[in-house]
């Protein structure tokens, strides 16, 4: 992966300090080796440790380096696709189970936050899926009907009610999902890491995996300045799986199209202004073709995001678009400035559903969160932990072969260029 420019990331500025970790520098043995220190890997480590199973995480950079430290922080239920579309793809039994487990995903997240005292600005007042125009309203009405058939506490709000709960202008309505909420994502990842360490797991940072050798019924992994021998390996790298050139078990990234997403955060807003924007502190995103999101943090900063990468060429266009959008959505906002801006990558599969692979004997991976990293990552981490301890029914996905998408690079480039072009035009003409 190309070297990234360091960007001022709000989550890094406001999260509690990460627990102390070191680079792997010895030859160690464990029951389960976990590659990746994000939501999935840390959830797996925590749940394994709580079952009394030795687990060790090796992370190439730092805890939450990838999507877990760049996430919007919306703890959503389910997946991006509508429930009936998911059922049509996976079948009634498998699809129904996945919907049930991911529908309960936010409950698992907030339970872990409460049980382990994770300080991550957790708010569980729901999320708002904002409808853009008549087509957007139709979309959220279909989602409401399909989720209500499954007993989910969702409700389509009128334009007036959507305005009252969001403080934003111009939307035709909103879908309120009371299962969901918001967190400070990097703080949550660091809290999971601290809980996993307390439970007995080991975590090694600045420890990239560079080689893997089959040893009997297990694996000897060369990472950092040492080795880690384990019977089972969980690969939990998602859209950042190609971070280390030449590392083993990267082929699953060939089926992920990278959707770049950036965020900007304002200075803390005056109380009278901040009180009008998402007064109940739901997180929000819209149905637009080029999606945007907005939420508040506990310091009264407005955080706005959209598709795009903040590289040297596009950063100015995206930040100018963000400023115009914020003024249009919240015309009463007054003077503000962006104090933080950062970007990340979302791993998209062709059908927008996650996939589970056995990459080699005793090596398992789940990826393709399609923008839903927090709750699914936590749920799948727990499922992977149970799977490697012998519960063959733990993962609510069937194993599938890796199916590389030959157009992934073209589509990623299109998303980046298309978002840049749209953001240049929007609000100017």
Coordinates of C-alpha atoms in Angstrom, one line a residue:
X1 CA 0.0 0.0 0.0
X2 CA 1.3 3.5 -0.8
X3 CA 2.6 5.6 2.0
X4 CA -0.2 7.6 3.5
X5 CA 0.1 11.3 4.4
X6 CA -0.3 11.9 8.1
X7 CA -3.6 13.7 8.7
X8 CA -5.1 15.2 11.8
X9 CA -7.5 12.6 13.0
X10 CA -10.0 13.6 15.6
X11 CA -10.3 10.1 17.1
X12 CA -6.6 10.0 17.8
X13 CA -6.8 13.4 19.4
X14 CA -9.7 12.6 21.8
X15 CA -9.4 8.8 22.5
X16 CA -8.0 7.7 25.9
X17 CA -4.5 6.4 25.6
X18 CA -4.0 3.0 24.2
X19 CA -2.9 0.2 26.6
X20 CA 0.9 -0.3 26.6
X21 CA 2.0 -2.9 24.0
X22 CA 5.3 -3.9 22.5
X23 CA 6.7 -5.4 19.4
X24 CA 6.9 -9.2 19.2
X25 CA 10.6 -10.0 19.8
X26 CA 10.6 -13.6 21.0
X27 CA 9.6 -17.0 19.8
X28 CA 6.3 -17.7 21.4
X29 CA 3.5 -20.3 21.3
X30 CA -0.2 -19.7 21.7
X31 CA -3.5 -21.5 21.0
X32 CA -4.8 -18.9 18.5
X33 CA -2.9 -16.2 16.5
X34 CA -4.9 -13.2 15.4
X35 CA -3.7 -11.0 12.5
X36 CA -5.0 -7.5 12.9
X37 CA -5.7 -5.2 15.9
X38 CA -9.1 -3.8 14.9
X39 CA -12.7 -4.4 16.0
X40 CA -12.8 -8.0 14.7
X41 CA -9.4 -9.1 15.9
X42 CA -9.7 -7.5 19.3
X43 CA -13.2 -8.9 19.8
X44 CA -11.9 -12.4 19.0
X45 CA -9.0 -12.0 21.4
X46 CA -11.3 -10.8 24.2
X47 CA -13.8 -13.6 23.7
X48 CA -11.1 -16.3 23.5
X49 CA -9.4 -15.0 26.6
X50 CA -12.7 -15.0 28.5
X51 CA -13.1 -18.7 27.4
X52 CA -9.6 -19.5 28.9
X53 CA -8.0 -19.9 25.4
X54 CA -4.6 -18.4 24.8
X55 CA -4.8 -15.8 22.1
X56 CA -2.2 -13.4 20.7
X57 CA -2.8 -10.5 18.4
X58 CA -0.1 -9.3 16.0
X59 CA -0.8 -5.8 14.5
X60 CA 1.4 -4.3 11.8
X61 CA 1.1 -0.8 13.1
X62 CA -1.0 0.2 16.2
X63 CA -4.3 -0.7 17.7
X64 CA -7.0 0.6 15.5
X65 CA -4.6 1.7 12.7
X66 CA -7.0 0.7 9.9
X67 CA -10.8 1.2 9.6
X68 CA -11.3 1.0 13.4
X69 CA -9.5 4.3 13.9
X70 CA -11.0 6.0 10.9
X71 CA -14.7 4.9 11.2
X72 CA -17.6 7.3 11.4
X73 CA -18.6 5.8 14.6
X74 CA -22.2 4.7 13.8
X75 CA -23.1 1.5 15.6
X76 CA -25.6 0.2 13.1
X77 CA -27.8 -2.9 13.0
X78 CA -27.8 -5.2 10.1
X79 CA -25.9 -4.7 6.8
X80 CA -26.1 -2.1 4.1
X81 CA -28.4 -4.1 1.9
X82 CA -32.1 -4.4 2.6
X83 CA -33.2 -7.4 4.6
X84 CA -35.2 -9.0 1.8
X85 CA -32.3 -8.6 -0.6
X86 CA -30.0 -10.3 1.9
X87 CA -32.5 -13.2 2.2
X88 CA -32.8 -13.5 -1.5
X89 CA -29.0 -13.8 -1.8
X90 CA -28.3 -16.1 1.2
X91 CA -31.6 -18.0 1.5
X92 CA -34.2 -17.8 4.3
X93 CA -32.4 -19.9 6.9
X94 CA -28.9 -18.5 6.5
X95 CA -30.0 -15.0 5.7
X96 CA -32.4 -15.0 8.6
X97 CA -29.7 -16.0 11.0
X98 CA -27.3 -13.4 9.8
X99 CA -30.0 -10.7 10.0
X100 CA -30.8 -11.8 13.6
X101 CA -27.2 -11.8 14.8
X102 CA -26.3 -8.5 13.1
X103 CA -29.6 -6.9 14.1
X104 CA -28.5 -7.6 17.7
X105 CA -25.0 -6.4 17.0
X106 CA -25.3 -3.0 18.7
X107 CA -26.5 -4.7 21.9
X108 CA -23.3 -6.7 22.0
X109 CA -21.2 -3.6 21.4
X110 CA -22.9 -1.6 24.2
X111 CA -22.9 -4.6 26.5
X112 CA -19.1 -4.9 26.1
X113 CA -18.8 -1.1 26.7
X114 CA -20.8 -1.4 29.9
X115 CA -19.1 -4.6 31.2
X116 CA -15.6 -3.4 30.6
X117 CA -16.1 0.2 31.4
X118 CA -14.9 1.4 28.0
X119 CA -14.7 5.2 27.8
X120 CA -15.8 5.8 24.2
X121 CA -18.5 8.5 24.2
X122 CA -21.1 5.8 23.8
X123 CA -24.6 7.1 23.0
X124 CA -27.5 4.7 22.2
X125 CA -30.3 6.9 21.0
X126 CA -30.5 5.4 17.5
X127 CA -29.4 6.5 14.1
X128 CA -31.1 8.5 11.3
X129 CA -31.0 7.4 7.7
X130 CA -31.9 10.6 6.0
X131 CA -34.0 10.5 2.8
X132 CA -32.8 12.6 -0.2
X133 CA -35.9 13.4 -2.3
X134 CA -38.8 11.1 -3.3
X135 CA -36.5 8.2 -4.2
X136 CA -34.8 8.4 -0.9
X137 CA -38.1 8.4 1.0
X138 CA -39.3 5.4 -0.9
X139 CA -36.0 3.6 -0.1
X140 CA -36.3 4.2 3.7
X141 CA -40.0 3.2 3.6
X142 CA -39.1 -0.1 2.1
X143 CA -36.4 -0.6 4.7
X144 CA -38.9 0.2 7.5
X145 CA -41.5 -2.3 6.2
X146 CA -38.9 -5.1 5.8
X147 CA -37.3 -4.5 9.2
X148 CA -40.7 -4.2 10.9
X149 CA -41.7 -7.7 9.6
X150 CA -38.7 -8.9 11.7
X151 CA -39.9 -7.0 14.8
X152 CA -37.2 -4.3 14.6
X153 CA -37.9 -1.0 16.4
X154 CA -37.6 1.2 13.3
X155 CA -39.8 4.2 12.2
X156 CA -40.0 6.4 9.2
X157 CA -40.2 10.1 10.3
X158 CA -41.9 12.9 8.4
X159 CA -39.8 15.7 7.0
X160 CA -40.7 17.9 9.9
X161 CA -39.8 15.3 12.5
X162 CA -36.6 14.5 10.6
X163 CA -35.7 18.1 10.7
X164 CA -36.4 18.4 14.4
X165 CA -34.2 15.4 15.3
X166 CA -31.4 16.2 12.9
X167 CA -31.4 20.0 12.8
X168 CA -30.7 19.7 9.1
X169 CA -32.4 21.3 6.1
X170 CA -33.6 19.6 2.9
X171 CA -34.5 16.0 3.7
X172 CA -37.8 14.3 2.8
X173 CA -37.8 12.2 6.0
X174 CA -35.6 9.8 7.9
X175 CA -35.6 6.2 9.2
X176 CA -35.0 6.1 12.9
X177 CA -33.4 2.8 14.1
X178 CA -33.6 2.7 17.8
X179 CA -31.3 -0.4 18.0
X180 CA -28.3 1.7 16.9
X181 CA -26.2 4.6 18.2
X182 CA -22.7 6.2 18.1
X183 CA -19.3 5.7 19.7
X184 CA -15.8 7.1 19.5
X185 CA -14.5 4.3 17.4
X186 CA -10.8 4.4 18.2
X187 CA -11.6 4.7 21.9
X188 CA -13.8 1.6 21.6
X189 CA -11.0 -0.3 19.8
X190 CA -8.5 0.7 22.5
X191 CA -11.1 -0.3 25.2
X192 CA -11.5 -3.7 23.6
X193 CA -7.7 -4.1 23.6
X194 CA -7.4 -3.1 27.3
X195 CA -10.2 -5.6 28.2
X196 CA -8.6 -8.4 26.1
X197 CA -5.2 -7.8 27.9
X198 CA -6.9 -7.8 31.3
X199 CA -8.6 -11.1 30.4
X200 CA -5.2 -12.6 29.5
X201 CA -4.8 -12.1 25.8
X202 CA -1.5 -10.8 24.4
X203 CA -1.2 -8.0 21.9
X204 CA 1.9 -7.1 19.9
X205 CA 2.0 -3.8 17.9
X206 CA 4.4 -2.7 15.2
X207 CA 4.5 -6.4 14.4
X208 CA 3.8 -7.0 10.7
X209 CA 3.3 -10.6 9.6
X210 CA 5.9 -11.4 6.9
X211 CA 5.9 -15.2 6.6
X212 CA 3.9 -18.3 7.6
X213 CA 5.1 -21.9 7.6
X214 CA 2.9 -24.9 8.2
X215 CA 4.2 -26.9 11.2
X216 CA 2.3 -30.1 11.9
X217 CA -1.3 -29.2 12.5
X218 CA -0.5 -25.6 13.2
X219 CA 1.5 -22.6 11.9
X220 CA 4.7 -20.8 12.6
X221 CA 4.3 -17.1 11.9
X222 CA 7.3 -14.8 11.4
X223 CA 6.3 -11.3 12.6
X224 CA 8.1 -8.3 14.0
X225 CA 11.4 -9.6 15.4
X226 CA 10.1 -12.9 16.6
X227 CA 7.9 -15.9 15.7
X228 CA 4.4 -17.0 16.9
X229 CA 3.4 -20.6 16.7
X230 CA -0.3 -21.5 16.9
X231 CA -2.6 -24.2 15.9
X232 CA -5.3 -21.7 14.6
X233 CA -5.0 -18.4 12.9
X234 CA -7.7 -15.7 12.5
X235 CA -7.0 -13.2 9.7
X236 CA -8.8 -10.0 10.7
X237 CA -7.4 -7.4 8.4
X238 CA -10.4 -6.5 6.2
X239 CA -9.8 -3.6 3.8
X240 CA -6.2 -3.2 5.1
X241 CA -5.2 -6.7 4.4
X242 CA -2.7 -5.6 1.7
X243 CA -0.9 -3.3 4.0
X244 CA 2.3 -5.3 4.1
X245 CA 3.8 -6.3 0.7
X246 CA 4.5 -10.0 0.4
X247 CA 2.7 -10.9 3.5
X248 CA 0.8 -14.2 3.5
X249 CA -3.0 -14.5 3.2
X250 CA -3.7 -11.4 1.2
X251 CA -5.7 -13.0 -1.6
X252 CA -9.0 -12.2 0.0
X253 CA -8.3 -8.5 -0.6
X254 CA -8.6 -9.2 -4.3
X255 CA -12.4 -9.4 -4.0
X256 CA -12.8 -6.1 -2.1
X257 CA -13.3 -2.9 -3.9
X258 CA -11.9 0.0 -1.9
X259 CA -14.4 2.8 -1.3
X260 CA -12.5 5.8 0.1
X261 CA -14.3 7.8 2.7
X262 CA -13.1 11.0 4.4
X263 CA -14.3 13.0 7.4
X264 CA -13.8 16.5 8.7
X265 CA -14.5 17.9 12.2
X266 CA -15.2 21.4 13.2
X267 CA -14.1 23.4 16.2
X268 CA -16.3 22.9 19.2
X269 CA -19.5 24.8 18.4
X270 CA -21.3 27.2 20.8
X271 CA -23.9 25.5 23.0
X272 CA -26.9 27.2 21.4
X273 CA -25.8 26.0 17.9
X274 CA -24.7 22.5 19.0
X275 CA -28.0 22.0 20.8
X276 CA -29.9 22.4 17.5
X277 CA -27.8 19.8 15.6
X278 CA -28.8 16.3 16.4
X279 CA -30.1 17.3 19.8
X280 CA -30.6 13.7 20.9
X281 CA -27.1 12.9 19.4
X282 CA -28.2 10.3 16.9
X283 CA -25.7 9.7 14.1
X284 CA -26.9 10.3 10.6
X285 CA -26.2 9.4 7.0
X286 CA -28.2 9.9 3.8
X287 CA -29.5 8.0 0.8
X288 CA -27.6 10.1 -1.7
X289 CA -25.8 8.5 -4.6
X290 CA -22.6 9.9 -3.1
X291 CA -23.4 9.3 0.5
X292 CA -22.7 11.9 3.2
X293 CA -22.8 11.4 7.0
X294 CA -22.9 13.8 10.0
X295 CA -22.8 13.4 13.8
X296 CA -21.7 15.3 16.9
X297 CA -19.1 14.4 19.5
X298 CA -19.1 15.2 23.2
X299 CA -17.0 18.3 22.7
X300 CA -19.8 19.8 20.5
X301 CA -17.8 19.2 17.3
X302 CA -19.8 18.5 14.1
X303 CA -18.2 15.6 12.1
X304 CA -19.1 15.5 8.4
X305 CA -18.1 12.8 6.0
X306 CA -18.5 11.7 2.4
X307 CA -16.9 9.5 -0.3
X308 CA -13.4 10.5 -1.3
X309 CA -9.8 10.4 -0.4
X310 CA -7.8 13.3 1.0
X311 CA -4.8 13.0 -1.2
X312 CA -2.8 16.0 -2.2
X313 CA -4.9 16.6 -5.4
X314 CA -8.4 16.0 -4.0
X315 CA -8.2 17.3 -0.5
X316 CA -9.0 20.9 -1.3
X317 CA -12.1 19.9 -3.4
X318 CA -13.5 17.6 -0.7
X319 CA -12.9 20.0 2.2
X320 CA -14.5 22.9 0.2
X321 CA -17.5 20.6 -0.5
X322 CA -17.7 19.7 3.1
X323 CA -17.8 23.4 4.1
X324 CA -20.5 24.2 1.6
X325 CA -22.6 21.2 2.7
X326 CA -22.3 22.1 6.3
X327 CA -23.6 25.6 5.7
X328 CA -26.4 24.3 3.5
X329 CA -27.5 21.7 6.0
X330 CA -27.2 23.9 9.0
X331 CA -27.6 27.6 7.8
X332 CA -27.6 28.8 11.4
X333 CA -24.2 27.4 12.2
X334 CA -22.3 30.7 12.0
X335 CA -18.6 30.8 11.8
X336 CA -16.7 27.5 12.0
X337 CA -13.5 26.0 10.9
X338 CA -12.3 22.4 10.3
X339 CA -9.8 21.4 13.0
X340 CA -9.4 17.8 11.9
X341 CA -9.6 15.9 8.7
X342 CA -8.8 12.2 7.9
X343 CA -9.8 9.4 5.6
X344 CA -10.0 5.6 5.4
X345 CA -11.0 2.7 3.2
X346 CA -14.2 0.7 3.1
X347 CA -14.0 -2.9 1.8
X348 CA -16.9 -3.5 -0.6
X349 CA -17.9 -6.9 -2.0
X350 CA -19.8 -7.4 -5.2
X351 CA -23.1 -8.3 -3.4
X352 CA -22.4 -5.9 -0.5
X353 CA -22.4 -8.8 2.0
X354 CA -19.6 -10.2 4.2
X355 CA -17.7 -13.3 3.2
X356 CA -16.1 -16.1 5.2
X357 CA -13.0 -18.0 3.9
X358 CA -10.8 -20.8 5.0
X359 CA -7.6 -19.4 3.6
X360 CA -5.5 -22.5 4.5
X361 CA -5.9 -25.4 7.0
X362 CA -6.9 -23.8 10.4
X363 CA -6.7 -20.3 8.9
X364 CA -10.1 -18.5 8.8
X365 CA -11.1 -15.0 7.7
X366 CA -14.2 -12.8 7.5
X367 CA -14.2 -9.6 5.5
X368 CA -16.4 -7.4 3.4
X369 CA -18.1 -5.3 6.0
X370 CA -19.2 -2.8 3.4
X371 CA -19.2 0.2 5.7
X372 CA -20.6 -1.6 8.7
X373 CA -17.5 -2.3 10.7
X374 CA -18.3 -1.7 14.4
X375 CA -21.2 -4.1 15.2
X376 CA -20.5 -6.7 12.6
X377 CA -16.8 -6.6 13.4
X378 CA -17.6 -7.2 17.1
X379 CA -20.1 -10.0 16.3
X380 CA -17.8 -11.7 13.8
X381 CA -14.9 -11.5 16.2
X382 CA -16.9 -13.4 18.8
X383 CA -18.1 -15.9 16.2
X384 CA -14.5 -16.5 15.0
X385 CA -13.4 -17.1 18.6
X386 CA -16.1 -19.7 19.0
X387 CA -15.3 -21.3 15.6
X388 CA -11.7 -21.9 16.3
X389 CA -12.6 -23.6 19.6
X390 CA -14.7 -26.2 17.8
X391 CA -18.1 -24.6 17.4
X392 CA -18.6 -25.2 13.7
X393 CA -22.0 -23.5 13.7
X394 CA -20.7 -20.3 15.4
X395 CA -20.2 -18.2 12.2
X396 CA -23.5 -17.0 10.6
X397 CA -22.0 -17.3 7.2
X398 CA -21.2 -20.3 4.9
X399 CA -17.6 -20.8 3.8
X400 CA -17.1 -19.6 0.3
X401 CA -14.2 -19.6 -2.2
X402 CA -12.3 -16.4 -2.8
X403 CA -13.7 -14.8 -6.0
X404 CA -11.4 -11.9 -7.1
X405 CA -13.2 -9.0 -8.7
X406 CA -11.2 -8.1 -11.9
X407 CA -12.7 -4.7 -11.9
X408 CA -12.0 -3.7 -8.3
X409 CA -9.2 -1.3 -9.1
X410 CA -11.2 0.3 -11.9
X411 CA -14.2 0.7 -9.6
X412 CA -12.1 2.1 -6.8
X413 CA -10.6 4.7 -9.1
X414 CA -14.0 5.5 -10.4
X415 CA -15.4 6.1 -6.9
X416 CA -12.5 8.4 -6.1
X417 CA -12.6 10.4 -9.3
X418 CA -16.4 10.4 -9.4
X419 CA -16.7 11.7 -5.8
X420 CA -14.1 14.4 -6.5
X421 CA -16.0 15.6 -9.6
X422 CA -19.3 15.6 -7.9
X423 CA -17.9 17.4 -4.9
X424 CA -16.3 20.0 -7.2
X425 CA -19.7 20.7 -8.8
X426 CA -22.1 20.4 -5.9
X427 CA -23.3 23.7 -4.6
X428 CA -21.3 25.7 -7.2
X429 CA -23.8 25.8 -10.1

